[in-house]
Tab-separated table of C-alpha atoms and ligand atoms in Angstrom:
chain	number	residue	atom	x	y	z
A	272	MET	CA	-89.566	52.014	-97.004
A	273	SER	CA	-92.889	50.870	-98.459
A	274	GLU	CA	-93.391	47.642	-100.422
A	275	THR	CA	-93.801	49.599	-103.638
A	276	GLU	CA	-90.592	51.549	-103.168
A	277	THR	CA	-88.727	48.356	-102.417
A	278	ARG	CA	-90.017	46.880	-105.633
A	279	THR	CA	-89.329	49.754	-107.987
A	280	ALA	CA	-85.893	50.600	-106.654
A	281	PRO	CA	-84.263	47.761	-104.786
A	282	THR	CA	-81.178	48.827	-102.920
A	283	ALA	CA	-77.920	47.109	-102.239
A	284	GLU	CA	-79.275	46.351	-98.790
A	285	SER	CA	-82.268	44.348	-100.034
A	286	HIS	CA	-81.853	40.645	-99.589
A	287	ALA	CA	-83.281	37.864	-101.653
A	288	GLY	CA	-85.587	36.739	-98.860
A	289	ASN	CA	-89.277	36.781	-99.330
A	290	GLY	CA	-89.487	40.433	-100.321
A	291	VAL	CA	-87.558	40.058	-103.547
A	292	SER	CA	-89.148	36.728	-104.495
A	293	ALA	CA	-92.582	38.238	-103.991
A	294	ALA	CA	-91.609	41.215	-106.131
A	295	MET	CA	-90.245	38.931	-108.836
A	296	THR	CA	-93.531	37.128	-109.207
A	297	ALA	CA	-95.620	40.269	-108.837
A	298	THR	CA	-94.010	42.399	-111.559
A	299	LYS	CA	-93.558	41.860	-115.267
A	300	PRO	CA	-89.836	41.479	-115.925
A	301	LEU	CA	-88.199	44.272	-117.916
A	302	VAL	CA	-85.905	41.747	-119.568
A	303	GLU	CA	-86.707	38.083	-119.959
A	304	LEU	CA	-84.661	35.397	-121.660
A	305	SER	CA	-86.405	32.053	-122.119
A	306	HIS	CA	-84.656	28.937	-123.339
A	307	VAL	CA	-82.109	30.958	-125.301
A	308	GLU	CA	-79.662	28.939	-127.397
A	309	LYS	CA	-76.750	30.262	-129.423
A	310	HIS	CA	-74.003	28.601	-131.459
A	311	PHE	CA	-70.965	30.053	-133.175
A	312	GLY	CA	-70.489	27.359	-135.810
A	313	SER	CA	-70.028	24.140	-133.872
A	314	LEU	CA	-69.389	25.994	-130.611
A	315	HIS	CA	-72.439	25.943	-128.313
A	316	VAL	CA	-72.046	29.237	-126.427
A	317	LEU	CA	-75.452	29.796	-124.798
A	318	LYS	CA	-77.271	26.745	-123.437
A	319	ASP	CA	-80.877	27.040	-122.313
A	320	ILE	CA	-80.460	30.483	-120.770
A	321	ASN	CA	-83.413	31.526	-118.603
A	322	LEU	CA	-83.209	34.871	-116.877
A	323	LYS	CA	-85.542	37.585	-115.651
A	324	VAL	CA	-84.538	41.096	-114.689
A	325	ASN	CA	-87.084	43.350	-113.022
A	326	THR	CA	-87.257	47.117	-113.256
A	327	GLY	CA	-84.743	48.681	-110.889
A	328	GLU	CA	-82.803	45.463	-110.386
A	329	VAL	CA	-79.035	45.315	-110.643
A	330	LEU	CA	-77.745	42.016	-111.911
A	331	VAL	CA	-74.057	41.187	-111.921
A	332	VAL	CA	-72.890	38.417	-114.256
A	333	VAL	CA	-69.666	36.631	-113.379
A	334	GLY	CA	-67.920	33.538	-114.673
A	335	PRO	CA	-64.752	32.248	-116.271
A	336	SER	CA	-63.449	33.561	-119.585
A	337	GLY	CA	-65.344	32.149	-122.555
A	338	SER	CA	-68.409	31.202	-120.526
A	339	GLY	CA	-70.716	33.328	-122.704
A	340	LYS	CA	-71.182	36.447	-120.566
A	341	SER	CA	-70.512	38.944	-123.358
A	342	THR	CA	-72.502	36.933	-125.862
A	343	MET	CA	-75.496	36.892	-123.535
A	344	CYS	CA	-75.280	40.674	-123.104
A	345	ARG	CA	-74.953	41.196	-126.821
A	346	THR	CA	-78.033	39.115	-127.575
A	347	ILE	CA	-80.099	41.426	-125.338
A	348	ASN	CA	-79.733	44.363	-127.703
A	349	ARG	CA	-79.430	42.050	-130.669
A	350	LEU	CA	-75.834	42.745	-131.520
A	351	GLU	CA	-75.904	38.931	-131.739
A	352	SER	CA	-78.799	36.875	-133.049
A	353	ILE	CA	-80.008	33.772	-131.214
A	354	ASP	CA	-80.714	30.306	-132.635
A	355	SER	CA	-83.810	29.607	-130.582
A	356	GLY	CA	-85.677	30.745	-127.507
A	357	VAL	CA	-87.172	34.170	-126.866
A	358	ILE	CA	-85.849	37.437	-125.484
A	359	ARG	CA	-88.456	39.956	-124.363
A	360	ILE	CA	-87.919	43.558	-123.357
A	361	ASP	CA	-90.879	44.986	-121.462
A	362	GLY	CA	-92.913	41.993	-122.599
A	363	GLU	CA	-92.183	42.500	-126.308
A	364	PRO	CA	-90.116	39.933	-128.222
A	365	LEU	CA	-86.982	41.467	-129.750
A	366	PRO	CA	-87.594	42.790	-133.248
A	367	GLN	CA	-85.595	41.164	-136.030
A	368	GLU	CA	-84.591	44.283	-137.952
A	369	GLY	CA	-85.504	47.743	-139.235
A	370	ARG	CA	-86.918	50.692	-137.354
A	371	ASP	CA	-88.228	48.581	-134.483
A	372	LEU	CA	-84.742	47.253	-133.880
A	373	ALA	CA	-83.255	50.775	-133.938
A	374	ASN	CA	-85.864	51.856	-131.389
A	375	LEU	CA	-85.094	48.895	-129.196
A	376	ARG	CA	-81.367	49.628	-129.299
A	377	ALA	CA	-82.135	53.165	-128.160
A	378	GLU	CA	-83.830	51.715	-125.068
A	379	VAL	CA	-80.942	49.450	-124.161
A	380	GLY	CA	-77.783	51.375	-123.305
A	381	MET	CA	-74.525	49.494	-123.603
A	382	VAL	CA	-71.059	50.278	-122.318
A	383	PHE	CA	-68.179	48.049	-123.402
A	384	GLN	CA	-64.678	47.405	-122.191
A	385	SER	CA	-63.080	49.556	-124.858
A	386	PHE	CA	-64.118	53.181	-124.977
A	387	ASN	CA	-66.172	53.376	-128.111
A	388	LEU	CA	-66.400	57.144	-128.408
A	389	PHE	CA	-66.136	58.667	-131.886
A	390	ALA	CA	-62.503	59.790	-132.022
A	391	ASN	CA	-63.080	62.640	-134.471
A	392	LYS	CA	-65.908	64.295	-132.550
A	393	THR	CA	-65.818	66.372	-129.379
A	394	ILE	CA	-67.209	64.983	-126.140
A	395	LEU	CA	-70.293	67.187	-126.541
A	396	GLU	CA	-70.813	65.999	-130.144
A	397	ASN	CA	-70.427	62.397	-129.002
A	398	MET	CA	-73.156	63.055	-126.462
A	399	THR	CA	-75.667	64.769	-128.748
A	400	LEU	CA	-75.319	62.760	-131.968
A	401	ALA	CA	-77.748	59.944	-131.217
A	402	PRO	CA	-80.304	61.990	-129.231
A	403	ILE	CA	-80.603	64.361	-132.224
A	404	LYS	CA	-80.603	61.634	-134.905
A	405	VAL	CA	-82.556	58.860	-133.223
A	406	ARG	CA	-84.612	60.673	-130.589
A	407	HIS	CA	-85.125	63.754	-132.835
A	408	MET	CA	-84.209	66.139	-130.044
A	409	GLU	CA	-83.585	69.831	-130.745
A	410	ARG	CA	-79.859	70.585	-130.656
A	411	LYS	CA	-80.221	72.982	-127.724
A	412	ASP	CA	-82.199	70.450	-125.686
A	413	ALA	CA	-79.726	67.699	-126.552
A	414	GLU	CA	-76.835	69.919	-125.475
A	415	ASP	CA	-78.529	70.871	-122.209
A	416	LEU	CA	-79.184	67.219	-121.463
A	417	ALA	CA	-75.594	66.343	-122.418
A	418	MET	CA	-74.163	68.943	-120.053
A	419	ASP	CA	-76.402	67.747	-117.210
A	420	LEU	CA	-75.275	64.166	-117.725
A	421	LEU	CA	-71.600	65.089	-118.095
A	422	ALA	CA	-71.903	66.966	-114.810
A	423	ARG	CA	-73.462	63.914	-113.207
A	424	VAL	CA	-70.445	61.789	-114.123
A	425	GLY	CA	-68.059	64.610	-113.203
A	426	VAL	CA	-66.597	65.532	-116.617
A	427	GLU	CA	-68.562	68.615	-117.666
A	428	SER	CA	-65.345	70.634	-117.965
A	429	GLN	CA	-64.205	68.274	-120.750
A	430	ALA	CA	-67.164	68.901	-123.078
A	431	SER	CA	-65.264	70.701	-125.837
A	432	LYS	CA	-62.290	68.314	-125.866
A	433	MET	CA	-61.624	65.363	-128.166
A	434	PRO	CA	-61.805	61.861	-126.648
A	435	SER	CA	-58.031	61.336	-126.960
A	436	GLN	CA	-57.473	64.289	-124.623
A	437	LEU	CA	-59.303	62.509	-121.800
A	438	SER	CA	-58.053	59.773	-119.474
A	439	GLY	CA	-59.469	56.272	-119.857
A	440	GLY	CA	-61.620	56.708	-116.765
A	441	GLN	CA	-62.983	60.005	-118.048
A	442	GLN	CA	-63.718	58.477	-121.463
A	443	GLN	CA	-65.569	55.591	-119.872
A	444	ARG	CA	-67.630	57.999	-117.769
A	445	VAL	CA	-68.504	59.870	-120.982
A	446	ALA	CA	-69.490	56.553	-122.559
A	447	ILE	CA	-71.890	55.957	-119.647
A	448	ALA	CA	-73.286	59.504	-119.898
A	449	ARG	CA	-73.690	59.079	-123.652
A	450	ALA	CA	-75.698	55.905	-123.183
A	451	LEU	CA	-77.848	57.654	-120.544
A	452	ALA	CA	-78.598	60.498	-122.974
A	453	MET	CA	-80.849	58.082	-124.872
A	454	LYS	CA	-82.916	57.622	-121.712
A	455	PRO	CA	-82.539	53.846	-121.831
A	456	LYS	CA	-84.795	51.525	-119.860
A	457	ILE	CA	-81.842	49.324	-119.045
A	458	MET	CA	-78.080	49.644	-119.081
A	459	LEU	CA	-75.777	46.782	-120.027
A	460	PHE	CA	-72.156	46.963	-118.928
A	461	ASP	CA	-69.623	44.501	-120.321
A	462	GLU	CA	-66.449	44.713	-118.226
A	463	PRO	CA	-66.472	48.518	-118.301
A	464	THR	CA	-63.421	48.836	-116.036
A	465	SER	CA	-61.175	46.029	-117.212
A	466	ALA	CA	-59.233	48.142	-119.724
A	467	LEU	CA	-58.623	50.929	-117.222
A	468	ASP	CA	-55.537	51.744	-115.232
A	469	PRO	CA	-56.198	50.660	-111.635
A	470	GLU	CA	-56.445	54.178	-110.258
A	471	MET	CA	-59.316	54.941	-112.646
A	472	VAL	CA	-61.433	51.911	-111.856
A	473	ASN	CA	-63.130	53.416	-108.824
A	474	GLU	CA	-64.253	56.607	-110.521
A	475	VAL	CA	-66.190	54.500	-113.042
A	476	LEU	CA	-67.526	52.084	-110.411
A	477	ASP	CA	-68.692	55.076	-108.346
A	478	VAL	CA	-70.768	56.296	-111.290
A	479	MET	CA	-72.232	52.811	-111.731
A	480	THR	CA	-72.993	52.508	-108.018
A	481	GLN	CA	-74.742	55.862	-108.085
A	482	LEU	CA	-76.820	54.784	-111.094
A	483	ALA	CA	-77.784	51.600	-109.291
A	484	GLN	CA	-78.859	53.579	-106.232
A	485	GLU	CA	-80.980	55.825	-108.418
A	486	GLY	CA	-82.959	52.788	-109.528
A	487	MET	CA	-81.534	52.170	-113.012
A	488	THR	CA	-82.052	48.605	-114.219
A	489	MET	CA	-78.595	47.225	-114.909
A	490	ILE	CA	-76.914	44.069	-116.137
A	491	CYS	CA	-73.184	44.241	-115.431
A	492	VAL	CA	-70.517	41.787	-116.464
A	493	THR	CA	-67.637	42.576	-114.157
A	494	HIS	CA	-64.773	41.095	-112.191
A	495	GLU	CA	-65.090	43.833	-109.589
A	496	MET	CA	-66.381	41.777	-106.704
A	497	GLY	CA	-66.495	44.727	-104.290
A	498	PHE	CA	-68.891	46.463	-106.650
A	499	ALA	CA	-70.881	43.248	-107.073
A	500	ARG	CA	-71.341	42.872	-103.327
A	501	ARG	CA	-72.157	46.537	-102.851
A	502	ALA	CA	-74.480	47.241	-105.750
A	503	ALA	CA	-75.988	43.978	-107.018
A	504	ASN	CA	-79.370	42.608	-106.071
A	505	ARG	CA	-78.474	39.303	-107.689
A	506	ILE	CA	-75.407	37.525	-108.975
A	507	VAL	CA	-75.590	35.225	-111.969
A	508	PHE	CA	-72.723	32.762	-112.351
A	509	MET	CA	-72.118	31.388	-115.847
A	510	ALA	CA	-69.841	28.561	-116.933
A	511	ASP	CA	-69.687	26.784	-120.305
A	512	GLY	CA	-72.643	28.677	-121.709
A	513	ARG	CA	-74.978	27.881	-118.825
A	514	ILE	CA	-76.271	29.786	-115.829
A	515	LEU	CA	-75.117	27.555	-112.984
A	516	GLU	CA	-76.074	29.739	-110.040
A	517	GLU	CA	-78.299	32.700	-109.331
A	518	ASP	CA	-78.267	34.133	-105.821
A	519	THR	CA	-77.948	37.230	-103.671
A	520	PRO	CA	-74.403	38.617	-103.408
A	521	ASP	CA	-74.016	37.317	-99.853
A	522	GLY	CA	-75.461	33.939	-100.807
A	523	PHE	CA	-73.208	33.568	-103.814
A	524	PHE	CA	-69.952	34.848	-102.358
A	525	ASP	CA	-70.308	33.240	-98.932
A	526	HIS	CA	-71.991	29.988	-99.937
A	527	PRO	CA	-71.403	29.129	-103.594
A	528	LYS	CA	-73.262	25.903	-104.313
A	529	THR	CA	-71.446	24.386	-107.273
A	530	LYS	CA	-67.854	23.202	-107.480
A	531	ARG	CA	-67.378	25.430	-110.560
A	532	ALA	CA	-68.395	28.537	-108.639
A	533	GLN	CA	-66.286	27.560	-105.623
A	534	ASP	CA	-63.235	27.107	-107.873
A	535	PHE	CA	-63.934	30.364	-109.696
A	536	LEU	CA	-64.275	32.312	-106.461
A	537	SER	CA	-61.205	30.781	-104.869
A	538	LYS	CA	-59.182	31.932	-107.901
A	539	ILE	CA	-60.434	35.484	-108.106
A	540	LEU	CA	-60.755	36.192	-104.395
A	541	THR	CA	-57.205	35.155	-103.558
A	542	HIS	CA	-55.735	37.714	-106.004
B	88	ATP	N1	-68.099	36.265	-133.022
B	88	ATP	C1	-67.695	35.088	-132.560
B	88	ATP	N2	-67.404	34.061	-133.400
B	88	ATP	C2	-67.023	32.862	-132.952
B	88	ATP	N3	-66.887	32.547	-131.637
B	88	ATP	C3	-67.147	33.513	-130.758
B	88	ATP	C4	-67.551	34.831	-131.155
B	88	ATP	N4	-67.741	35.570	-130.048
B	88	ATP	C5	-67.455	34.767	-129.006
B	88	ATP	N5	-67.099	33.530	-129.417
B	88	ATP	C6	-66.781	32.392	-128.562
B	88	ATP	O1	-67.929	32.157	-127.750
B	88	ATP	C7	-67.532	31.783	-126.437
B	88	ATP	C8	-68.146	32.740	-125.449
B	88	ATP	O2	-67.532	34.001	-125.620
B	88	ATP	P1	-67.891	35.272	-124.756
B	88	ATP	O3	-67.109	36.402	-125.327
B	88	ATP	O4	-69.361	35.424	-124.678
B	88	ATP	O5	-67.330	34.851	-123.333
B	88	ATP	P2	-67.109	35.720	-122.027
B	88	ATP	O6	-67.711	34.959	-120.915
B	88	ATP	O7	-67.571	37.105	-122.263
B	88	ATP	O8	-65.518	35.690	-121.851
B	88	ATP	P3	-64.494	36.819	-121.293
B	88	ATP	O9	-64.567	36.750	-119.792
B	88	ATP	O10	-63.156	36.363	-121.784
B	88	ATP	O11	-64.922	38.128	-121.843
B	88	ATP	C9	-66.014	31.775	-126.434
B	88	ATP	O12	-65.587	30.443	-126.643
B	88	ATP	C10	-65.647	32.653	-127.606
B	88	ATP	O13	-64.412	32.281	-128.143
B	89	MG	MG1	-66.608	38.954	-122.326
């Protein structure tokens, strides 16, 4: 594999070593958080967050409950405002409001824990709504794209059904396909499998792993450590609103540096 290919689409096999560090300095990050601070009232939830994500990188964010993982994700597409610091997407600071913000949101796909499909619309309508409204696609083109994406996540036969007729795993795969229909530059996943019955977790993780292998830039908050080891280029460990560690999967899981990370891992890995 050439240097360029390694840089644009890092694989699960790529290690932090010199290759990745060189790539990190050589390319402009797709997402960059600098000195980000966020309070909810008197609660200081994000403390001097500095993070860069390059195109094609898969970042997995882990950490104890309440450490600020979801809040950090939500600031990246401005579902939450920040108090200070800067967040840049593709070099551009996040817009405050209006059309620019709507355009930005279209470029950042987000999949949450709960399936946020529109309950009163069919799967196909769920898929085509935003591409037609926001991307101004022709209905036929939007439907063709929708069917392609539904096929990619293995639920094309469900297109005419209502969300409630699908299993949780199928709904979550539709949610991923729906986000992809906007042709986002980056996908954010906030615990996309934690509300699923155990037997449905893998079908969603398989779709995410496939996306990662195809070179999608991804930030994933997840407790699925198998997925993290397999698909992540980097692990970010958060505790109390701070990023305490940032390392390769092997580095983080095999040699966590801080006591907080060691405690966290000993709890989740013994389950
Ligand atoms: N809208 C809000 N208003 C007030 N406090 C909030 C709000 N959202 C989150 N918090 C608080 O901010 C802190 C960080 O929450 P956040 O949801 O980002 O944590 P998390 O790491 O995602 O946790 P979990 O693993 O439980 O999902 C928590 O103390 C939480 O109670
Ligand atoms: Mg959360």
